[in-house]
Structures are given as structure tokens and as C-alpha cells.
Amino acid sequence: MTALVHTRAGLQPFLDGFANGKRGVAMTMGALHEGHLELLKKARHDCDLVVATIFVNPLQFGPNEDFDRYPRTLDDDLKLCAEAGVDVVYAPAVEEVYPGGQPIVKVTPGPMGEVLEGAFRPGFFTGVLTIVNKLLNLTDPHMAFFGQKDAQQLALVRRMVLDLNMPVEIVGVPTVRDEDGLAKSSRNRYLSPEERTTALTLSRALFAGQEKTTDGADAVREAASAVLEPAAQAGRIDVDYLALVDPRDFSEVSPTFSGEAVLALAARVGTTRLIDNLPLILTSPGAR
Ligand code: AMP
């Protein structure tokens, strides 16, 4: 049975009960779907105690973003957590997470937090890293599970843990998709049926790029762009970025780059902003 606690004090007995076991956490904003489920199942497999956090973090939403309308579906979330074998859901109030009100001290993501998502959502990664840090302190896990779906977030969390000597192992979990390729996202529920069809352009673009990994970085970018462009020109999607980056620092890779890269994009379909990415291994044409 999955327990629900709303306070740190309520969580304590669970942490005490597994003082000598391996404790894992998966942090979410709720509105859970099969993508989250995968994180929770991986945690269940790897850990003795599984904590899922549900907290819609105000600090990572910009003034014109969807904080107020972000879906909140706690009853359904609890069912999904039970299905995954989660031991305890920790869904704290804003006052517990931000006891001093608006925080004065925050985590600075540095240059890697200022590109791509960071460029379009100023302050976003400061909010993300600050809440991840807080929730790690509040849940005290040995392992924390994050989705590849938010590739830049995963990379920044890994870097924070490295740079700040944080005693936790970060585990990445591959992106879960619908059968037709659309990456699962809590925000997909905003899409009308027609918009959902249009949204498939994102994953199609990534898969088109993936076909060109042996032809070098430019060919990958061009193939992805060729899928996005007609939809963008017809006004069906509004692309924020399409980028092929080095996963270590999220800088654009050069045309002769070979090795691990991430093809990432963000676009708006109607009023819904979606992100997606694919990890790729590039062979540069010159290297063959
Ligand atoms: P969110 O609730 O959107 O903040 O996501 C919570 C965690 O679930 C993050 O680590 C996400 O990367 C991960 N996640 C969200 N969607 C997916 C997905 N489709 N596949 C895998 N992980 C995901």
C-alpha cells in the first residue's frame, strides 16, 4: 500500500524504517503518466524504500507560464504510485518547501542553464536545481531518478551533484513515448485531437535526424529541420529551438563532431509548449 504524507515529519518514520536500506526518490509535479511510472518502477527495482514527491514548484514557472493551470490529479497519481509499488508519496505544501518565503539563496546553474530551455525560460533552471536540492535534503535518498525526457535538466542535476559534492547517485531513465512516437508529458492533456496530431511533428523530426547520424552533425540538423519547417511555415507549430548539443555542457556540436550528442527541440502547438529530445551517437563524415 502506498502511504501519502504532506509533511517532513510524516515522512520521517519511513526514512527511519529504512535507515540501513537503500532509499530512492523520484521527483514529480504530479499529473502522473507512464513516463513517471517508468521512473518509479526503476526506483522500485533498485531501492528498498521508494519515495515519490509530488510538488508543483512555483519557483520554476515564469510569470506568463502555466503554474495556475498545471494539472493537479492527486487521486489518480496515488493509484499510479500504488501500481508502481511506491512506498510513500510526499506531497508537501509550499510553506514547508519554502519556509523562509521567497528564497534568498538559490542554486545557480551557470552557462549550461542559460542555453536552450534556459534561454527561453529565464530562471527556470535556477528554480529546478533549487527545488531538486531542497527535495534531496528533505527526502535524504541514496539514489534519485530523473527522465531523459528533460535532458538538459538531467545533465544539470548530474553536474550539480558533481560540482557540489552531493552524496546521491543520479539515475537517468529513457523517455517513454506513445506508440506513435509522441513523448509522454503531463502537458499532452492540454492538446486537442488535432493539436496532438500536429505534435507528432516533434518526434518525427527527431527520428528523421536520427537516420542521419552517420552523415555528420549538419545532416542530422537538416533532416530534423526539414520535418519541422513545413509545419512551422503553415503556422501549425512555433519552434523555439532545434539544437544538436554535447550532453556534457549542452553546447552546439561542430560539423565534424563524433560521439554522443543530444538532438533537442522545443515548440509550441497552440498554447501548449512541448519539449523532446533523442540521445544520438554521431559519426562525422570526415571520420569515416
Ligand atoms: P515532471 O512531473 O514533468 O516534472 O517530471 C518528473 C520526472 O519524470 C522528471 O525526471 C521527468 O524527466 C520524468 N519524465 C517526464 N516525462 C517522462 C517520459 N515521457 N519518459 C521518462 N521520464 C519522464
PDB file of C-alpha atoms and ligand atoms in Angstrom:
ATOM      1  CA  MET A   1       0.000   0.000   0.000  1.00  0.00           C
ATOM      2  CA  THR A   2       1.223   3.476  -0.822  1.00  0.00           C
ATOM      3  CA  ALA A   3       1.157   5.986   2.023  1.00  0.00           C
ATOM      4  CA  LEU A   4       0.525   9.690   1.496  1.00  0.00           C
ATOM      5  CA  VAL A   5       2.243  12.255   3.686  1.00  0.00           C
ATOM      6  CA  HIS A   6       2.158  16.008   3.394  1.00  0.00           C
ATOM      7  CA  THR A   7       4.876  16.912   5.889  1.00  0.00           C
ATOM      8  CA  ARG A   8       8.545  16.184   6.523  1.00  0.00           C
ATOM      9  CA  ALA A   9       7.567  14.925   9.989  1.00  0.00           C
ATOM     10  CA  GLY A  10       5.173  12.456   8.359  1.00  0.00           C
ATOM     11  CA  LEU A  11       7.964  11.204   6.104  1.00  0.00           C
ATOM     12  CA  GLN A  12      10.437  10.647   8.946  1.00  0.00           C
ATOM     13  CA  PRO A  13       9.150   7.228  10.142  1.00  0.00           C
ATOM     14  CA  PHE A  14       9.567   5.856   6.606  1.00  0.00           C
ATOM     15  CA  LEU A  15      13.162   7.112   6.426  1.00  0.00           C
ATOM     16  CA  ASP A  16      13.841   5.711   9.911  1.00  0.00           C
ATOM     17  CA  GLY A  17      12.347   2.364   8.902  1.00  0.00           C
ATOM     18  CA  PHE A  18      14.899   2.087   6.100  1.00  0.00           C
ATOM     19  CA  ALA A  19      17.853   3.686   7.882  1.00  0.00           C
ATOM     20  CA  ASN A  20      20.059   0.794   6.779  1.00  0.00           C
ATOM     21  CA  GLY A  21      18.404   0.186   3.405  1.00  0.00           C
ATOM     22  CA  LYS A  22      18.817   1.834   0.043  1.00  0.00           C
ATOM     23  CA  ARG A  23      16.451   4.784  -0.285  1.00  0.00           C
ATOM     24  CA  GLY A  24      15.347   6.147  -3.665  1.00  0.00           C
ATOM     25  CA  VAL A  25      13.359   9.185  -4.748  1.00  0.00           C
ATOM     26  CA  ALA A  26      11.625  10.209  -7.952  1.00  0.00           C
ATOM     27  CA  MET A  27      10.586  13.846  -8.028  1.00  0.00           C
ATOM     28  CA  THR A  28       7.490  14.824  -9.973  1.00  0.00           C
ATOM     29  CA  MET A  29       4.996  17.616 -10.382  1.00  0.00           C
ATOM     30  CA  GLY A  30       2.126  15.124 -10.403  1.00  0.00           C
ATOM     31  CA  ALA A  31      -0.319  14.516 -13.269  1.00  0.00           C
ATOM     32  CA  LEU A  32       1.477  11.219 -13.493  1.00  0.00           C
ATOM     33  CA  HIS A  33       1.662   9.121 -16.668  1.00  0.00           C
ATOM     34  CA  GLU A  34       3.608   6.098 -17.964  1.00  0.00           C
ATOM     35  CA  GLY A  35       6.802   8.162 -18.176  1.00  0.00           C
ATOM     36  CA  HIS A  36       6.725   8.779 -14.440  1.00  0.00           C
ATOM     37  CA  LEU A  37       5.704   5.150 -13.938  1.00  0.00           C
ATOM     38  CA  GLU A  38       8.942   4.022 -15.564  1.00  0.00           C
ATOM     39  CA  LEU A  39      10.969   6.162 -13.138  1.00  0.00           C
ATOM     40  CA  LEU A  40       9.071   4.719 -10.191  1.00  0.00           C
ATOM     41  CA  LYS A  41       9.461   1.135 -11.404  1.00  0.00           C
ATOM     42  CA  LYS A  42      13.192   1.614 -11.862  1.00  0.00           C
ATOM     43  CA  ALA A  43      13.385   3.018  -8.333  1.00  0.00           C
ATOM     44  CA  ARG A  44      11.341   0.066  -7.059  1.00  0.00           C
ATOM     45  CA  HIS A  45      13.808  -2.295  -8.737  1.00  0.00           C
ATOM     46  CA  ASP A  46      16.918  -0.575  -7.392  1.00  0.00           C
ATOM     47  CA  CYS A  47      15.877   0.537  -3.889  1.00  0.00           C
ATOM     48  CA  ASP A  48      14.427  -0.744  -0.628  1.00  0.00           C
ATOM     49  CA  LEU A  49      12.396   2.398   0.080  1.00  0.00           C
ATOM     50  CA  VAL A  50      10.772   4.305  -2.790  1.00  0.00           C
ATOM     51  CA  VAL A  51       9.630   7.867  -2.184  1.00  0.00           C
ATOM     52  CA  ALA A  52       7.760   9.784  -4.898  1.00  0.00           C
ATOM     53  CA  THR A  53       7.481  13.516  -4.413  1.00  0.00           C
ATOM     54  CA  ILE A  54       4.626  15.491  -5.908  1.00  0.00           C
ATOM     55  CA  PHE A  55       5.150  19.223  -5.820  1.00  0.00           C
ATOM     56  CA  VAL A  56       4.317  21.858  -8.419  1.00  0.00           C
ATOM     57  CA  ASN A  57       7.255  24.145  -7.822  1.00  0.00           C
ATOM     58  CA  PRO A  58       6.295  27.819  -8.183  1.00  0.00           C
ATOM     59  CA  LEU A  59       9.953  28.879  -8.426  1.00  0.00           C
ATOM     60  CA  GLN A  60      10.456  27.247 -11.819  1.00  0.00           C
ATOM     61  CA  PHE A  61       7.456  28.829 -13.540  1.00  0.00           C
ATOM     62  CA  GLY A  62       7.786  32.178 -15.300  1.00  0.00           C
ATOM     63  CA  PRO A  63       5.138  34.910 -14.818  1.00  0.00           C
ATOM     64  CA  ASN A  64       3.364  34.013 -18.091  1.00  0.00           C
ATOM     65  CA  GLU A  65       3.666  30.258 -17.749  1.00  0.00           C
ATOM     66  CA  ASP A  66       1.117  27.611 -16.765  1.00  0.00           C
ATOM     67  CA  PHE A  67       1.622  27.351 -12.958  1.00  0.00           C
ATOM     68  CA  ASP A  68      -2.055  28.040 -12.186  1.00  0.00           C
ATOM     69  CA  ARG A  69      -3.455  25.751 -14.853  1.00  0.00           C
ATOM     70  CA  TYR A  70      -0.839  22.986 -14.386  1.00  0.00           C
ATOM     71  CA  PRO A  71      -2.892  19.759 -13.950  1.00  0.00           C
ATOM     72  CA  ARG A  72      -3.331  18.559 -10.360  1.00  0.00           C
ATOM     73  CA  THR A  73      -4.669  14.990 -10.168  1.00  0.00           C
ATOM     74  CA  LEU A  74      -3.616  13.636  -6.757  1.00  0.00           C
ATOM     75  CA  ASP A  75      -6.156  10.783  -6.539  1.00  0.00           C
ATOM     76  CA  ASP A  76      -5.146   9.330  -9.894  1.00  0.00           C
ATOM     77  CA  ASP A  77      -1.485   9.914  -9.067  1.00  0.00           C
ATOM     78  CA  LEU A  78      -1.812   7.818  -5.921  1.00  0.00           C
ATOM     79  CA  LYS A  79      -3.304   4.923  -7.918  1.00  0.00           C
ATOM     80  CA  LEU A  80      -0.384   5.015 -10.328  1.00  0.00           C
ATOM     81  CA  CYS A  81       2.110   5.148  -7.460  1.00  0.00           C
ATOM     82  CA  ALA A  82       0.433   2.115  -5.896  1.00  0.00           C
ATOM     83  CA  GLU A  83       0.707   0.297  -9.232  1.00  0.00           C
ATOM     84  CA  ALA A  84       4.439   1.035  -9.292  1.00  0.00           C
ATOM     85  CA  GLY A  85       4.898  -0.169  -5.715  1.00  0.00           C
ATOM     86  CA  VAL A  86       5.835   3.237  -4.301  1.00  0.00           C
ATOM     87  CA  ASP A  87       6.119   3.121  -0.509  1.00  0.00           C
ATOM     88  CA  VAL A  88       5.311   6.739   0.231  1.00  0.00           C
ATOM     89  CA  VAL A  89       4.196   9.822  -1.652  1.00  0.00           C
ATOM     90  CA  TYR A  90       5.469  13.058  -0.159  1.00  0.00           C
ATOM     91  CA  ALA A  91       3.304  15.958  -1.343  1.00  0.00           C
ATOM     92  CA  PRO A  92       4.407  18.941   0.737  1.00  0.00           C
ATOM     93  CA  ALA A  93       2.816  22.366   0.997  1.00  0.00           C
ATOM     94  CA  VAL A  94       4.627  25.381  -0.455  1.00  0.00           C
ATOM     95  CA  GLU A  95       5.177  26.649   3.114  1.00  0.00           C
ATOM     96  CA  GLU A  96       7.184  23.563   4.067  1.00  0.00           C
ATOM     97  CA  VAL A  97       9.350  23.667   0.960  1.00  0.00           C
ATOM     98  CA  TYR A  98       9.867  27.443   1.169  1.00  0.00           C
ATOM     99  CA  PRO A  99       9.859  28.071   4.935  1.00  0.00           C
ATOM    100  CA  GLY A 100      11.508  31.458   4.523  1.00  0.00           C
ATOM    101  CA  GLY A 101       9.108  32.557   1.777  1.00  0.00           C
ATOM    102  CA  GLN A 102      10.763  33.564  -1.470  1.00  0.00           C
ATOM    103  CA  PRO A 103      14.275  32.078  -1.137  1.00  0.00           C
ATOM    104  CA  ILE A 104      17.243  34.418  -0.996  1.00  0.00           C
ATOM    105  CA  VAL A 105      19.802  31.671  -1.554  1.00  0.00           C
ATOM    106  CA  LYS A 106      19.339  29.659  -4.756  1.00  0.00           C
ATOM    107  CA  VAL A 107      21.400  27.259  -6.855  1.00  0.00           C
ATOM    108  CA  THR A 108      23.000  28.909  -9.900  1.00  0.00           C
ATOM    109  CA  PRO A 109      23.103  26.593 -12.916  1.00  0.00           C
ATOM    110  CA  GLY A 110      25.849  28.532 -14.748  1.00  0.00           C
ATOM    111  CA  PRO A 111      26.209  28.777 -18.540  1.00  0.00           C
ATOM    112  CA  MET A 112      24.727  25.344 -19.207  1.00  0.00           C
ATOM    113  CA  GLY A 113      21.485  26.587 -17.679  1.00  0.00           C
ATOM    114  CA  GLU A 114      21.305  29.610 -19.933  1.00  0.00           C
ATOM    115  CA  VAL A 115      21.048  27.878 -23.312  1.00  0.00           C
ATOM    116  CA  LEU A 116      18.070  26.109 -24.959  1.00  0.00           C
ATOM    117  CA  GLU A 117      15.372  25.749 -22.254  1.00  0.00           C
ATOM    118  CA  GLY A 118      17.234  28.252 -20.099  1.00  0.00           C
ATOM    119  CA  ALA A 119      17.275  30.837 -22.893  1.00  0.00           C
ATOM    120  CA  PHE A 120      13.522  30.563 -23.446  1.00  0.00           C
ATOM    121  CA  ARG A 121      12.606  30.225 -19.765  1.00  0.00           C
ATOM    122  CA  PRO A 122      14.796  32.673 -17.827  1.00  0.00           C
ATOM    123  CA  GLY A 123      15.344  31.497 -14.255  1.00  0.00           C
ATOM    124  CA  PHE A 124      13.865  28.076 -14.999  1.00  0.00           C
ATOM    125  CA  PHE A 125      16.944  26.023 -14.137  1.00  0.00           C
ATOM    126  CA  THR A 126      17.645  28.087 -11.030  1.00  0.00           C
ATOM    127  CA  GLY A 127      14.169  27.060  -9.905  1.00  0.00           C
ATOM    128  CA  VAL A 128      14.723  23.441 -10.923  1.00  0.00           C
ATOM    129  CA  LEU A 129      18.118  22.991  -9.283  1.00  0.00           C
ATOM    130  CA  THR A 130      16.970  24.779  -6.145  1.00  0.00           C
ATOM    131  CA  ILE A 131      13.929  22.507  -5.747  1.00  0.00           C
ATOM    132  CA  VAL A 132      15.930  19.364  -6.575  1.00  0.00           C
ATOM    133  CA  ASN A 133      18.434  20.356  -3.908  1.00  0.00           C
ATOM    134  CA  LYS A 134      15.656  21.032  -1.394  1.00  0.00           C
ATOM    135  CA  LEU A 135      13.842  17.764  -2.114  1.00  0.00           C
ATOM    136  CA  LEU A 136      17.106  15.820  -1.852  1.00  0.00           C
ATOM    137  CA  ASN A 137      17.638  17.403   1.568  1.00  0.00           C
ATOM    138  CA  LEU A 138      14.051  16.657   2.610  1.00  0.00           C
ATOM    139  CA  THR A 139      13.979  13.029   1.409  1.00  0.00           C
ATOM    140  CA  ASP A 140      17.616  12.052   2.050  1.00  0.00           C
ATOM    141  CA  PRO A 141      17.938   9.361  -0.675  1.00  0.00           C
ATOM    142  CA  HIS A 142      20.893   7.287  -1.858  1.00  0.00           C
ATOM    143  CA  MET A 143      19.555   7.345  -5.410  1.00  0.00           C
ATOM    144  CA  ALA A 144      17.426   9.844  -7.350  1.00  0.00           C
ATOM    145  CA  PHE A 145      15.715   9.025 -10.661  1.00  0.00           C
ATOM    146  CA  PHE A 146      15.243  11.537 -13.500  1.00  0.00           C
ATOM    147  CA  GLY A 147      13.863  11.196 -17.039  1.00  0.00           C
ATOM    148  CA  GLN A 148      15.884  11.652 -20.198  1.00  0.00           C
ATOM    149  CA  LYS A 149      12.752  13.441 -21.465  1.00  0.00           C
ATOM    150  CA  ASP A 150      14.122  16.526 -19.676  1.00  0.00           C
ATOM    151  CA  ALA A 151      17.664  16.001 -20.948  1.00  0.00           C
ATOM    152  CA  GLN A 152      19.047  19.405 -20.003  1.00  0.00           C
ATOM    153  CA  GLN A 153      17.585  19.094 -16.509  1.00  0.00           C
ATOM    154  CA  LEU A 154      19.126  15.624 -16.096  1.00  0.00           C
ATOM    155  CA  ALA A 155      22.522  16.892 -17.255  1.00  0.00           C
ATOM    156  CA  LEU A 156      22.359  19.902 -14.930  1.00  0.00           C
ATOM    157  CA  VAL A 157      21.334  17.775 -11.952  1.00  0.00           C
ATOM    158  CA  ARG A 158      24.264  15.445 -12.631  1.00  0.00           C
ATOM    159  CA  ARG A 159      26.561  18.456 -12.836  1.00  0.00           C
ATOM    160  CA  MET A 160      25.176  19.989  -9.622  1.00  0.00           C
ATOM    161  CA  VAL A 161      25.749  16.744  -7.755  1.00  0.00           C
ATOM    162  CA  LEU A 162      29.313  16.586  -9.092  1.00  0.00           C
ATOM    163  CA  ASP A 163      30.151  20.255  -8.517  1.00  0.00           C
ATOM    164  CA  LEU A 164      28.607  20.433  -5.040  1.00  0.00           C
ATOM    165  CA  ASN A 165      29.848  17.016  -3.830  1.00  0.00           C
ATOM    166  CA  MET A 166      26.321  15.852  -3.109  1.00  0.00           C
ATOM    167  CA  PRO A 167      26.121  12.287  -1.733  1.00  0.00           C
ATOM    168  CA  VAL A 168      23.481  10.891  -4.098  1.00  0.00           C
ATOM    169  CA  GLU A 169      23.560   8.750  -7.238  1.00  0.00           C
ATOM    170  CA  ILE A 170      21.629  10.212 -10.164  1.00  0.00           C
ATOM    171  CA  VAL A 171      19.974   7.644 -12.434  1.00  0.00           C
ATOM    172  CA  GLY A 172      18.672   8.588 -15.904  1.00  0.00           C
ATOM    173  CA  VAL A 173      15.628   6.792 -17.321  1.00  0.00           C
ATOM    174  CA  PRO A 174      14.899   6.650 -21.091  1.00  0.00           C
ATOM    175  CA  THR A 175      11.956   8.637 -22.481  1.00  0.00           C
ATOM    176  CA  VAL A 176       8.647   6.796 -22.619  1.00  0.00           C
ATOM    177  CA  ARG A 177       6.575   7.500 -25.739  1.00  0.00           C
ATOM    178  CA  ASP A 178       3.088   6.789 -27.011  1.00  0.00           C
ATOM    179  CA  GLU A 179       3.041   4.141 -29.735  1.00  0.00           C
ATOM    180  CA  ASP A 180       3.040   6.778 -32.453  1.00  0.00           C
ATOM    181  CA  GLY A 181       6.164   8.430 -31.029  1.00  0.00           C
ATOM    182  CA  LEU A 182       4.797  11.362 -29.000  1.00  0.00           C
ATOM    183  CA  ALA A 183       6.810  11.681 -25.785  1.00  0.00           C
ATOM    184  CA  LYS A 184       4.546  11.241 -22.755  1.00  0.00           C
ATOM    185  CA  SER A 185       4.075  14.515 -20.931  1.00  0.00           C
ATOM    186  CA  SER A 186       1.689  15.897 -18.340  1.00  0.00           C
ATOM    187  CA  ARG A 187       1.114  18.778 -20.757  1.00  0.00           C
ATOM    188  CA  ASN A 188      -0.155  16.470 -23.553  1.00  0.00           C
ATOM    189  CA  ARG A 189      -3.558  16.606 -21.913  1.00  0.00           C
ATOM    190  CA  TYR A 190      -3.848  20.250 -22.981  1.00  0.00           C
ATOM    191  CA  LEU A 191      -3.748  19.202 -26.663  1.00  0.00           C
ATOM    192  CA  SER A 192      -6.901  18.971 -28.790  1.00  0.00           C
ATOM    193  CA  PRO A 193      -7.024  15.869 -31.042  1.00  0.00           C
ATOM    194  CA  GLU A 194      -5.928  17.991 -33.983  1.00  0.00           C
ATOM    195  CA  GLU A 195      -3.068  19.539 -31.996  1.00  0.00           C
ATOM    196  CA  ARG A 196      -1.975  16.108 -30.837  1.00  0.00           C
ATOM    197  CA  THR A 197      -1.579  15.034 -34.476  1.00  0.00           C
ATOM    198  CA  THR A 198       0.451  18.169 -35.142  1.00  0.00           C
ATOM    199  CA  ALA A 199       2.558  17.485 -32.045  1.00  0.00           C
ATOM    200  CA  LEU A 200       3.810  14.288 -33.677  1.00  0.00           C
ATOM    201  CA  THR A 201       5.934  16.539 -35.884  1.00  0.00           C
ATOM    202  CA  LEU A 202       8.344  16.903 -32.956  1.00  0.00           C
ATOM    203  CA  SER A 203       9.205  13.225 -32.559  1.00  0.00           C
ATOM    204  CA  ARG A 204       9.146  12.734 -36.346  1.00  0.00           C
ATOM    205  CA  ALA A 205      11.756  15.456 -36.692  1.00  0.00           C
ATOM    206  CA  LEU A 206      13.969  13.777 -34.095  1.00  0.00           C
ATOM    207  CA  PHE A 207      13.651  10.366 -35.730  1.00  0.00           C
ATOM    208  CA  ALA A 208      14.467  11.900 -39.139  1.00  0.00           C
ATOM    209  CA  GLY A 209      17.618  13.370 -37.577  1.00  0.00           C
ATOM    210  CA  GLN A 210      18.480  10.001 -36.084  1.00  0.00           C
ATOM    211  CA  GLU A 211      18.530   8.482 -39.585  1.00  0.00           C
ATOM    212  CA  LYS A 212      21.472  10.731 -40.487  1.00  0.00           C
ATOM    213  CA  THR A 213      23.873  10.074 -37.621  1.00  0.00           C
ATOM    214  CA  THR A 214      26.464   8.578 -39.978  1.00  0.00           C
ATOM    215  CA  ASP A 215      26.371  11.696 -42.188  1.00  0.00           C
ATOM    216  CA  GLY A 216      27.512  14.189 -39.558  1.00  0.00           C
ATOM    217  CA  ALA A 217      26.001  16.916 -37.420  1.00  0.00           C
ATOM    218  CA  ASP A 218      24.832  19.207 -40.220  1.00  0.00           C
ATOM    219  CA  ALA A 219      22.960  16.378 -41.935  1.00  0.00           C
ATOM    220  CA  VAL A 220      21.230  15.499 -38.656  1.00  0.00           C
ATOM    221  CA  ARG A 221      20.141  19.098 -38.071  1.00  0.00           C
ATOM    222  CA  GLU A 222      18.989  19.495 -41.693  1.00  0.00           C
ATOM    223  CA  ALA A 223      16.938  16.298 -41.668  1.00  0.00           C
ATOM    224  CA  ALA A 224      15.156  17.292 -38.449  1.00  0.00           C
ATOM    225  CA  SER A 225      14.629  20.823 -39.648  1.00  0.00           C
ATOM    226  CA  ALA A 226      13.142  19.598 -42.943  1.00  0.00           C
ATOM    227  CA  VAL A 227      10.366  17.881 -40.963  1.00  0.00           C
ATOM    228  CA  LEU A 228       9.668  20.878 -38.730  1.00  0.00           C
ATOM    229  CA  GLU A 229       9.748  23.580 -41.366  1.00  0.00           C
ATOM    230  CA  PRO A 230       6.545  22.842 -43.333  1.00  0.00           C
ATOM    231  CA  ALA A 231       4.519  22.725 -40.099  1.00  0.00           C
ATOM    232  CA  ALA A 232       6.173  25.926 -38.899  1.00  0.00           C
ATOM    233  CA  GLN A 233       5.554  27.709 -42.207  1.00  0.00           C
ATOM    234  CA  ALA A 234       1.933  26.635 -42.168  1.00  0.00           C
ATOM    235  CA  GLY A 235       1.668  28.184 -38.686  1.00  0.00           C
ATOM    236  CA  ARG A 236       0.792  24.883 -37.039  1.00  0.00           C
ATOM    237  CA  ILE A 237       3.829  24.874 -34.751  1.00  0.00           C
ATOM    238  CA  ASP A 238       6.044  27.593 -33.391  1.00  0.00           C
ATOM    239  CA  VAL A 239       9.585  26.288 -32.919  1.00  0.00           C
ATOM    240  CA  ASP A 240      11.631  27.756 -30.056  1.00  0.00           C
ATOM    241  CA  TYR A 241      14.775  25.807 -30.879  1.00  0.00           C
ATOM    242  CA  LEU A 242      16.193  22.777 -32.631  1.00  0.00           C
ATOM    243  CA  ALA A 243      19.718  22.000 -31.451  1.00  0.00           C
ATOM    244  CA  LEU A 244      22.269  19.243 -31.632  1.00  0.00           C
ATOM    245  CA  VAL A 245      24.364  19.511 -28.484  1.00  0.00           C
ATOM    246  CA  ASP A 246      27.110  17.905 -26.493  1.00  0.00           C
ATOM    247  CA  PRO A 247      25.399  16.257 -23.482  1.00  0.00           C
ATOM    248  CA  ARG A 248      28.229  17.323 -21.168  1.00  0.00           C
ATOM    249  CA  ASP A 249      27.623  21.057 -21.490  1.00  0.00           C
ATOM    250  CA  PHE A 250      24.740  21.494 -23.941  1.00  0.00           C
ATOM    251  CA  SER A 251      26.866  23.493 -26.383  1.00  0.00           C
ATOM    252  CA  GLU A 252      26.163  23.025 -30.120  1.00  0.00           C
ATOM    253  CA  VAL A 253      28.400  20.367 -31.667  1.00  0.00           C
ATOM    254  CA  SER A 254      30.642  21.215 -34.629  1.00  0.00           C
ATOM    255  CA  PRO A 255      30.064  19.759 -38.136  1.00  0.00           C
ATOM    256  CA  THR A 256      32.956  17.313 -37.655  1.00  0.00           C
ATOM    257  CA  PHE A 257      31.860  16.178 -34.174  1.00  0.00           C
ATOM    258  CA  SER A 258      31.621  12.483 -33.469  1.00  0.00           C
ATOM    259  CA  GLY A 259      30.443  10.799 -30.288  1.00  0.00           C
ATOM    260  CA  GLU A 260      27.439  11.174 -28.007  1.00  0.00           C
ATOM    261  CA  ALA A 261      25.109  14.055 -28.752  1.00  0.00           C
ATOM    262  CA  VAL A 262      21.566  15.108 -27.946  1.00  0.00           C
ATOM    263  CA  LEU A 263      19.143  16.314 -30.603  1.00  0.00           C
ATOM    264  CA  ALA A 264      16.738  18.535 -28.686  1.00  0.00           C
ATOM    265  CA  LEU A 265      13.817  20.724 -29.600  1.00  0.00           C
ATOM    266  CA  ALA A 266      11.041  22.803 -28.131  1.00  0.00           C
ATOM    267  CA  ALA A 267       7.938  24.033 -29.915  1.00  0.00           C
ATOM    268  CA  ARG A 268       4.530  25.410 -29.173  1.00  0.00           C
ATOM    269  CA  VAL A 269       1.453  23.700 -30.569  1.00  0.00           C
ATOM    270  CA  GLY A 270      -1.455  26.057 -29.977  1.00  0.00           C
ATOM    271  CA  THR A 271      -0.835  27.377 -26.482  1.00  0.00           C
ATOM    272  CA  THR A 272       0.974  24.230 -25.293  1.00  0.00           C
ATOM    273  CA  ARG A 273       4.754  24.238 -25.167  1.00  0.00           C
ATOM    274  CA  LEU A 274       6.325  20.819 -25.708  1.00  0.00           C
ATOM    275  CA  ILE A 275       9.918  19.608 -25.496  1.00  0.00           C
ATOM    276  CA  ASP A 276      11.508  16.419 -26.765  1.00  0.00           C
ATOM    277  CA  ASN A 277      14.964  15.038 -27.480  1.00  0.00           C
ATOM    278  CA  LEU A 278      16.864  11.964 -28.610  1.00  0.00           C
ATOM    279  CA  PRO A 279      20.313  10.891 -27.485  1.00  0.00           C
ATOM    280  CA  LEU A 280      22.349  10.007 -30.600  1.00  0.00           C
ATOM    281  CA  ILE A 281      25.799   8.705 -31.427  1.00  0.00           C
ATOM    282  CA  LEU A 282      27.307  10.683 -34.280  1.00  0.00           C
ATOM    283  CA  THR A 283      29.931   9.548 -36.719  1.00  0.00           C
ATOM    284  CA  SER A 284      31.315  12.553 -38.531  1.00  0.00           C
ATOM    285  CA  PRO A 285      31.661  12.168 -42.312  1.00  0.00           C
ATOM    286  CA  GLY A 286      35.345  13.116 -42.035  1.00  0.00           C
ATOM    287  CA  ALA A 287      35.984  10.312 -39.540  1.00  0.00           C
ATOM    288  CA  ARG A 288      34.894   7.570 -41.903  1.00  0.00           C
TER     289      ARG A 288
HETATM  290  P1  AMP B   1       7.612  16.298 -14.245  1.00  0.00           P
HETATM  291  O1  AMP B   1       6.484  15.802 -13.420  1.00  0.00           O
HETATM  292  O2  AMP B   1       7.227  16.669 -15.647  1.00  0.00           O
HETATM  293  O3  AMP B   1       8.444  17.353 -13.549  1.00  0.00           O
HETATM  294  O4  AMP B   1       8.593  15.065 -14.432  1.00  0.00           O
HETATM  295  C1  AMP B   1       9.076  14.357 -13.328  1.00  0.00           C
HETATM  296  C2  AMP B   1      10.142  13.396 -13.779  1.00  0.00           C
HETATM  297  O5  AMP B   1       9.581  12.470 -14.719  1.00  0.00           O
HETATM  298  C3  AMP B   1      11.318  14.079 -14.489  1.00  0.00           C
HETATM  299  O6  AMP B   1      12.528  13.454 -14.122  1.00  0.00           O
HETATM  300  C4  AMP B   1      10.992  13.847 -15.942  1.00  0.00           C
HETATM  301  O7  AMP B   1      12.129  13.864 -16.783  1.00  0.00           O
HETATM  302  C5  AMP B   1      10.368  12.459 -15.900  1.00  0.00           C
HETATM  303  N1  AMP B   1       9.535  12.242 -17.084  1.00  0.00           N
HETATM  304  C6  AMP B   1       8.538  13.027 -17.539  1.00  0.00           C
HETATM  305  N2  AMP B   1       8.054  12.540 -18.697  1.00  0.00           N
HETATM  306  C7  AMP B   1       8.769  11.434 -18.987  1.00  0.00           C
HETATM  307  C8  AMP B   1       8.754  10.492 -20.058  1.00  0.00           C
HETATM  308  N3  AMP B   1       7.903  10.595 -21.076  1.00  0.00           N
HETATM  309  N4  AMP B   1       9.648   9.473 -20.028  1.00  0.00           N
HETATM  310  C9  AMP B   1      10.531   9.361 -18.995  1.00  0.00           C
HETATM  311  N5  AMP B   1      10.589  10.205 -17.953  1.00  0.00           N
HETATM  312  C10 AMP B   1       9.732  11.236 -17.954  1.00  0.00           C
END
